[in-house]
JSON list of C-alpha atoms in Angstrom, two decimals:
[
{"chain": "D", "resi": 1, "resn": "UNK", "atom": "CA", "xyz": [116.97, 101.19, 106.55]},
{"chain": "D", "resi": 2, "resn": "UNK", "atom": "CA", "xyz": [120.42, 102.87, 105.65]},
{"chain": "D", "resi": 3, "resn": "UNK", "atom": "CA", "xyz": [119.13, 105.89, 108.18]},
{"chain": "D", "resi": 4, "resn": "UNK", "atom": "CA", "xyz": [118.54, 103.09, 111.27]},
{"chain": "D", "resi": 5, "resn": "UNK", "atom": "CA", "xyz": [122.29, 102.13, 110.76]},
{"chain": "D", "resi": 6, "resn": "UNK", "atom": "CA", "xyz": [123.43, 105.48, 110.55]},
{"chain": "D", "resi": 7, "resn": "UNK", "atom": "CA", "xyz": [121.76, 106.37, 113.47]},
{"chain": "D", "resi": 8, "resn": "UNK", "atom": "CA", "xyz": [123.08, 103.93, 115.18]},
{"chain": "D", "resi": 9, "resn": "UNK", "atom": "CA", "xyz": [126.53, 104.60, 114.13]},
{"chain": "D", "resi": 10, "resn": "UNK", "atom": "CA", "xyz": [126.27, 108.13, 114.59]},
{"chain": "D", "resi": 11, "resn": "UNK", "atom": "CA", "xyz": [124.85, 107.71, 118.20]},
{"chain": "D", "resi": 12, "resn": "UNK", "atom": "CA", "xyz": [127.88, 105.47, 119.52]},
{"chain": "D", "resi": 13, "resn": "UNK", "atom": "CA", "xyz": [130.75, 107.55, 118.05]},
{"chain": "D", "resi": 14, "resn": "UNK", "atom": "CA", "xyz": [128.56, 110.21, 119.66]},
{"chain": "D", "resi": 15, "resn": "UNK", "atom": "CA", "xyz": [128.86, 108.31, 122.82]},
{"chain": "D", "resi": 16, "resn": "UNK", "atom": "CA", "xyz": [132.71, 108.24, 122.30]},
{"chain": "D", "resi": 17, "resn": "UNK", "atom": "CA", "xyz": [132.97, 105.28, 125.29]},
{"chain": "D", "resi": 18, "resn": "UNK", "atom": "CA", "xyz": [131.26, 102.82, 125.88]},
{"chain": "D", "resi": 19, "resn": "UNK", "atom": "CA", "xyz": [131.46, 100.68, 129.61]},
{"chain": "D", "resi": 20, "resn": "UNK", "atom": "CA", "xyz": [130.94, 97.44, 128.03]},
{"chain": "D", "resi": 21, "resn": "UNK", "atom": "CA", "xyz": [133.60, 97.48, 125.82]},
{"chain": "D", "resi": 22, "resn": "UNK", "atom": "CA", "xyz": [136.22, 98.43, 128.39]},
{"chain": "D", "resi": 23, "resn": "UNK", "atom": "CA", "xyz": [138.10, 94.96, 128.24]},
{"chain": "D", "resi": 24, "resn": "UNK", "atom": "CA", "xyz": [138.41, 95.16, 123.97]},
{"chain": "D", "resi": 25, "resn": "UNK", "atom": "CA", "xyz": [140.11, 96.04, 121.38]},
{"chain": "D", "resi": 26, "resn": "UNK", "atom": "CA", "xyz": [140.18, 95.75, 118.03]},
{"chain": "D", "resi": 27, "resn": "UNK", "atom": "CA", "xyz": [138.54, 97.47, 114.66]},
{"chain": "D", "resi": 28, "resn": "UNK", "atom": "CA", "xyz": [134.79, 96.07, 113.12]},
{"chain": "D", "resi": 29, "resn": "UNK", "atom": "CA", "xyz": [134.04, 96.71, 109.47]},
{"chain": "D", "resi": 30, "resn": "UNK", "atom": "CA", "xyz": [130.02, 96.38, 108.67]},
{"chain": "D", "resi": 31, "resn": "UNK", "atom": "CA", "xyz": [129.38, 96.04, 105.28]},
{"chain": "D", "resi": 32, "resn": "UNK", "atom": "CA", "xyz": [125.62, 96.47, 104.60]},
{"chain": "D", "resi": 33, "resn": "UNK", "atom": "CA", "xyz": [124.13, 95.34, 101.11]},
{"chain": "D", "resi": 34, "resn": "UNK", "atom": "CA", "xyz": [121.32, 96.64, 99.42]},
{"chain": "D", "resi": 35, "resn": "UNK", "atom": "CA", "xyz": [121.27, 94.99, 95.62]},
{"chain": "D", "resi": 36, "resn": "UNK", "atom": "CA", "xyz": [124.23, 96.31, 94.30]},
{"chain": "D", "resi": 37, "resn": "UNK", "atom": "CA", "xyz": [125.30, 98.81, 96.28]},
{"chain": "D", "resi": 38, "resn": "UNK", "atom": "CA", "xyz": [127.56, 98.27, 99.74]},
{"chain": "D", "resi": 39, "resn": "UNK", "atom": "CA", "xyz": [127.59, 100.63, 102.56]},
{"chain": "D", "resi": 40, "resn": "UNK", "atom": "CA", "xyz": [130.73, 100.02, 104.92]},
{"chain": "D", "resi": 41, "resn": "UNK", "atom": "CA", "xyz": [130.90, 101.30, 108.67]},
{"chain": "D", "resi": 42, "resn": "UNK", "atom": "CA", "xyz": [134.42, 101.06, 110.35]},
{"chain": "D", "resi": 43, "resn": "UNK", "atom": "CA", "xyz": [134.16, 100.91, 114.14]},
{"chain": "D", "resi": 44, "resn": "UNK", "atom": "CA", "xyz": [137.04, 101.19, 116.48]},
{"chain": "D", "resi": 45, "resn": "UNK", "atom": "CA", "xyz": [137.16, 99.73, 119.92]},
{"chain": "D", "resi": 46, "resn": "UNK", "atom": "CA", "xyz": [140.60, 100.55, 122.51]},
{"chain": "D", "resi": 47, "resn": "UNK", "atom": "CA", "xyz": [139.11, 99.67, 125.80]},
{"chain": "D", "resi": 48, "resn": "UNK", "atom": "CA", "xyz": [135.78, 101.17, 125.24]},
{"chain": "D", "resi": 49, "resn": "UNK", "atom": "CA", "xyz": [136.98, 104.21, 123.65]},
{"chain": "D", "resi": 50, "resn": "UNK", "atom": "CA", "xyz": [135.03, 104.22, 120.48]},
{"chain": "D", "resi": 51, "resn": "UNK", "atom": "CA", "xyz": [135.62, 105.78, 117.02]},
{"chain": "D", "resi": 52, "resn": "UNK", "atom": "CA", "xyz": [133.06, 105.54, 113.96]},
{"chain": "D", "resi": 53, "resn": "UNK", "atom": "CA", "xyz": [134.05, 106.36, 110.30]},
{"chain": "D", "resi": 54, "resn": "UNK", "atom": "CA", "xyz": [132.14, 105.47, 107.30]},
{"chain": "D", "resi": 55, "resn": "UNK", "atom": "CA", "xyz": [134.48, 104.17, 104.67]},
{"chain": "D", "resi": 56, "resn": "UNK", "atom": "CA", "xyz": [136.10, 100.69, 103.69]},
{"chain": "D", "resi": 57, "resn": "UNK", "atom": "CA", "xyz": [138.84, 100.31, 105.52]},
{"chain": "D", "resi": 58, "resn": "UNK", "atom": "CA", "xyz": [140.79, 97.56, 107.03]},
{"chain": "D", "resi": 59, "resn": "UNK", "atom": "CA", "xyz": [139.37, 95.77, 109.94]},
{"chain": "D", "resi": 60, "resn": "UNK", "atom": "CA", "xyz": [140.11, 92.54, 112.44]},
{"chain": "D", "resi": 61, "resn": "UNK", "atom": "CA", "xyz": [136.64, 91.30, 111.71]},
{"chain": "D", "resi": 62, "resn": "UNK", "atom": "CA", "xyz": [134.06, 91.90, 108.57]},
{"chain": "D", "resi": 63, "resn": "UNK", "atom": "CA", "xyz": [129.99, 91.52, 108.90]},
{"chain": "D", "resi": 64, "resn": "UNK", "atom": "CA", "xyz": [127.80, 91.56, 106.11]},
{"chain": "D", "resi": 65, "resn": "UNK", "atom": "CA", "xyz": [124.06, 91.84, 105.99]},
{"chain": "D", "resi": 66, "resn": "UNK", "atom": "CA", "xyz": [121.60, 93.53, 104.76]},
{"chain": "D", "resi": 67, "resn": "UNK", "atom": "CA", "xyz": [120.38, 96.76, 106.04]},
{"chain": "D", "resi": 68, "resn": "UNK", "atom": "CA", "xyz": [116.50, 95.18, 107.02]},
{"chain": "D", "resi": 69, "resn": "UNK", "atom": "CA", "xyz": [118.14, 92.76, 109.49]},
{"chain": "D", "resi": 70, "resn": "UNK", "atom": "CA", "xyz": [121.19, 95.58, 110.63]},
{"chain": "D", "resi": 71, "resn": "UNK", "atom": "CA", "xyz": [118.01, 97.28, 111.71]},
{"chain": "D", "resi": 72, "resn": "UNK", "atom": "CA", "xyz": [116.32, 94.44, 113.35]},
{"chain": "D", "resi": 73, "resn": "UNK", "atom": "CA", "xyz": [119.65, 93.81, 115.34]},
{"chain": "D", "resi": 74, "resn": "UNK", "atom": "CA", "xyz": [119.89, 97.42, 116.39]},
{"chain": "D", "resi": 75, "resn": "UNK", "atom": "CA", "xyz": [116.48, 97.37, 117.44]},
{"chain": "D", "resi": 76, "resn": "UNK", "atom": "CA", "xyz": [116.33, 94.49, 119.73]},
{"chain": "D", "resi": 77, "resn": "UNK", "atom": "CA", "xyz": [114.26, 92.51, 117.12]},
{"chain": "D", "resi": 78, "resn": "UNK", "atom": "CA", "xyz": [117.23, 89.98, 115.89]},
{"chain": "D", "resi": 79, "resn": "UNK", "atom": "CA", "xyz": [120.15, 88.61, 117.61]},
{"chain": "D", "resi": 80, "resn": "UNK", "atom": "CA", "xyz": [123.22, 88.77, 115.79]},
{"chain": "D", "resi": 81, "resn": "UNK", "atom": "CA", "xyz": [124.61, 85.06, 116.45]},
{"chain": "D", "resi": 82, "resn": "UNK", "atom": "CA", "xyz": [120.81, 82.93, 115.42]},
{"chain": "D", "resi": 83, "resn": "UNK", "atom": "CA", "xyz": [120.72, 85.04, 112.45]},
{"chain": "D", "resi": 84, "resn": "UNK", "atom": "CA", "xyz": [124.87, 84.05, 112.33]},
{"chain": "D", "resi": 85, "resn": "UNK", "atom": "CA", "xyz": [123.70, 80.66, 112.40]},
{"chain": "D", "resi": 86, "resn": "UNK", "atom": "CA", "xyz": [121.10, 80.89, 110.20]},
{"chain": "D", "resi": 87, "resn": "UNK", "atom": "CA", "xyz": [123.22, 82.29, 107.80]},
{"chain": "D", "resi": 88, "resn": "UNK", "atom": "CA", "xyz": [121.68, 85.97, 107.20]},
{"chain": "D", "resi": 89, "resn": "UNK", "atom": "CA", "xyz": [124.91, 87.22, 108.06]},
{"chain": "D", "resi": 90, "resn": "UNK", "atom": "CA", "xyz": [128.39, 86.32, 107.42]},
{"chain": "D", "resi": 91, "resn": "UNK", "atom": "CA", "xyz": [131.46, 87.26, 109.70]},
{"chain": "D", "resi": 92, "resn": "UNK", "atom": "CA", "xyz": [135.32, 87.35, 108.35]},
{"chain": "D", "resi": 93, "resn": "UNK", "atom": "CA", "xyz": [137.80, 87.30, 111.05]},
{"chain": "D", "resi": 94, "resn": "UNK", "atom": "CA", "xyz": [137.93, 87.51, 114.91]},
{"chain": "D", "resi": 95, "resn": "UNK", "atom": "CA", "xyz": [134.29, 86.30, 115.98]},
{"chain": "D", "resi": 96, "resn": "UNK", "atom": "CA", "xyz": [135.10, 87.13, 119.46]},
{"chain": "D", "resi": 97, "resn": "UNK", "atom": "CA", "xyz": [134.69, 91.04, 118.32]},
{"chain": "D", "resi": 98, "resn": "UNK", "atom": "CA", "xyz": [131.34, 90.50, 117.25]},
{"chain": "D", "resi": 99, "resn": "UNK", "atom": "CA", "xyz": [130.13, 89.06, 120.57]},
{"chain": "D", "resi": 100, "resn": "UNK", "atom": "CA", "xyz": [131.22, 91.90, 122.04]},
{"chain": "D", "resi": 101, "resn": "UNK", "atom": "CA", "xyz": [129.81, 94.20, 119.85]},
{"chain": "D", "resi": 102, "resn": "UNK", "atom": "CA", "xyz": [126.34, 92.26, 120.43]},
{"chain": "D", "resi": 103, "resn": "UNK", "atom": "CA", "xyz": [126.48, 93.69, 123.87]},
{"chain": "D", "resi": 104, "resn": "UNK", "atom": "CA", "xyz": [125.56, 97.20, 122.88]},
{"chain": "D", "resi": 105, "resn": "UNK", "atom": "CA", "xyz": [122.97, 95.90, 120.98]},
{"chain": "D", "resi": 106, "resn": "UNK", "atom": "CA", "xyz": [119.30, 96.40, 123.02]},
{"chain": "D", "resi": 107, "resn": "UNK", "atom": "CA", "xyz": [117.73, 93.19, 124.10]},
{"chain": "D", "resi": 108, "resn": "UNK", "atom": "CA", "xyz": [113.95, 91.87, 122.90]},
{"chain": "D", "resi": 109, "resn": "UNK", "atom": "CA", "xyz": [111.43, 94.68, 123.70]},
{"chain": "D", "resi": 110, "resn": "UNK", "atom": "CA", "xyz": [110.06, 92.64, 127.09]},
{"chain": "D", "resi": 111, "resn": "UNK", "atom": "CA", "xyz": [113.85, 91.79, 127.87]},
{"chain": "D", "resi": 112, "resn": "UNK", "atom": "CA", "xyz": [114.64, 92.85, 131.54]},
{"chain": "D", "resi": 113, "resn": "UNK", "atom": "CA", "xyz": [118.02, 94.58, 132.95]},
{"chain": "D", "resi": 114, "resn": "UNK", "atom": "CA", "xyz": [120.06, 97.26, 131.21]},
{"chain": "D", "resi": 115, "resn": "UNK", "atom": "CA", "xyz": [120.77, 97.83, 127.68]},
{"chain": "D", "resi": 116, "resn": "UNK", "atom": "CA", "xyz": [120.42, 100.77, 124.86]},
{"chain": "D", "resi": 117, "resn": "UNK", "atom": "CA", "xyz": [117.73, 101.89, 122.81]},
{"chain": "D", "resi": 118, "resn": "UNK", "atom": "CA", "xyz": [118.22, 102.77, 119.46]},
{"chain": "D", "resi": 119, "resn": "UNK", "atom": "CA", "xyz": [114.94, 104.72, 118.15]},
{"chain": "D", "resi": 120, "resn": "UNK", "atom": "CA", "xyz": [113.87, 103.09, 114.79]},
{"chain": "D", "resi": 121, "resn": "UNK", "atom": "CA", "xyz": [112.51, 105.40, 112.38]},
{"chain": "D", "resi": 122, "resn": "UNK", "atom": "CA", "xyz": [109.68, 104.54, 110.20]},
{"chain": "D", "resi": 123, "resn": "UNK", "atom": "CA", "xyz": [111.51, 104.51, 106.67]}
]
């Protein structure tokens, strides 16, 4: 599941801007666990201009999971504020960054109107 996040990471620093994120700013650290081990991904957002590392660095807003449901989110499967709710992810900081991260984040599979694909690779 690690290689569905890095995908995904790799793909929007690839992308370098992204549209959607025009009107925010502000740094996202993801912090996916897998038993003992953590893997961190430090996004940066300045008005859509987008910037990828992965390391453990300081950020406005923190969001742990697990690398199964990172994948499910980046594949359209999951939505990041029910499984918020449900409490399959946590979130320390500015909330209002992930809800605008959850727009590049591809709708359900039958979901109508634009949004991104992320290919998920059988693991």
């Amino acid at each position: 599941m690690v290689d569905t996040a890095m995908r995904f990471f790799e793909e929007l620093d690839r992308r370098g801007f992204e549209p959607l994120l025009v009107k925010t700013v502000g740094t996202l650290r993801f912090d996916l666990h897998e038993g003992a081990q953590t893997n961190h991904w430090l996004l940066e957002i300045d008005r859509g201009k987008l910037r990828v590392r992965q390391e453990d660095g300081e950020a406005d807003t923190v969001v742990g999971t697990d690398p199964r449901l990172f994948g499910a989110l980046v594949a359209g499967e999951e939505n990041a504020i029910a499984a918020l709710l449900r409490g399959d992810m946590t979130v320390v900081g500015d909330l209002r960054l992930v809800l605008q991260i959850e727009r590049v984040f591809p709708g359900p599979p039958d979901s109508r109107g634009p949004h991104h694909a992320f290919a998920r690779r059988a693991a």
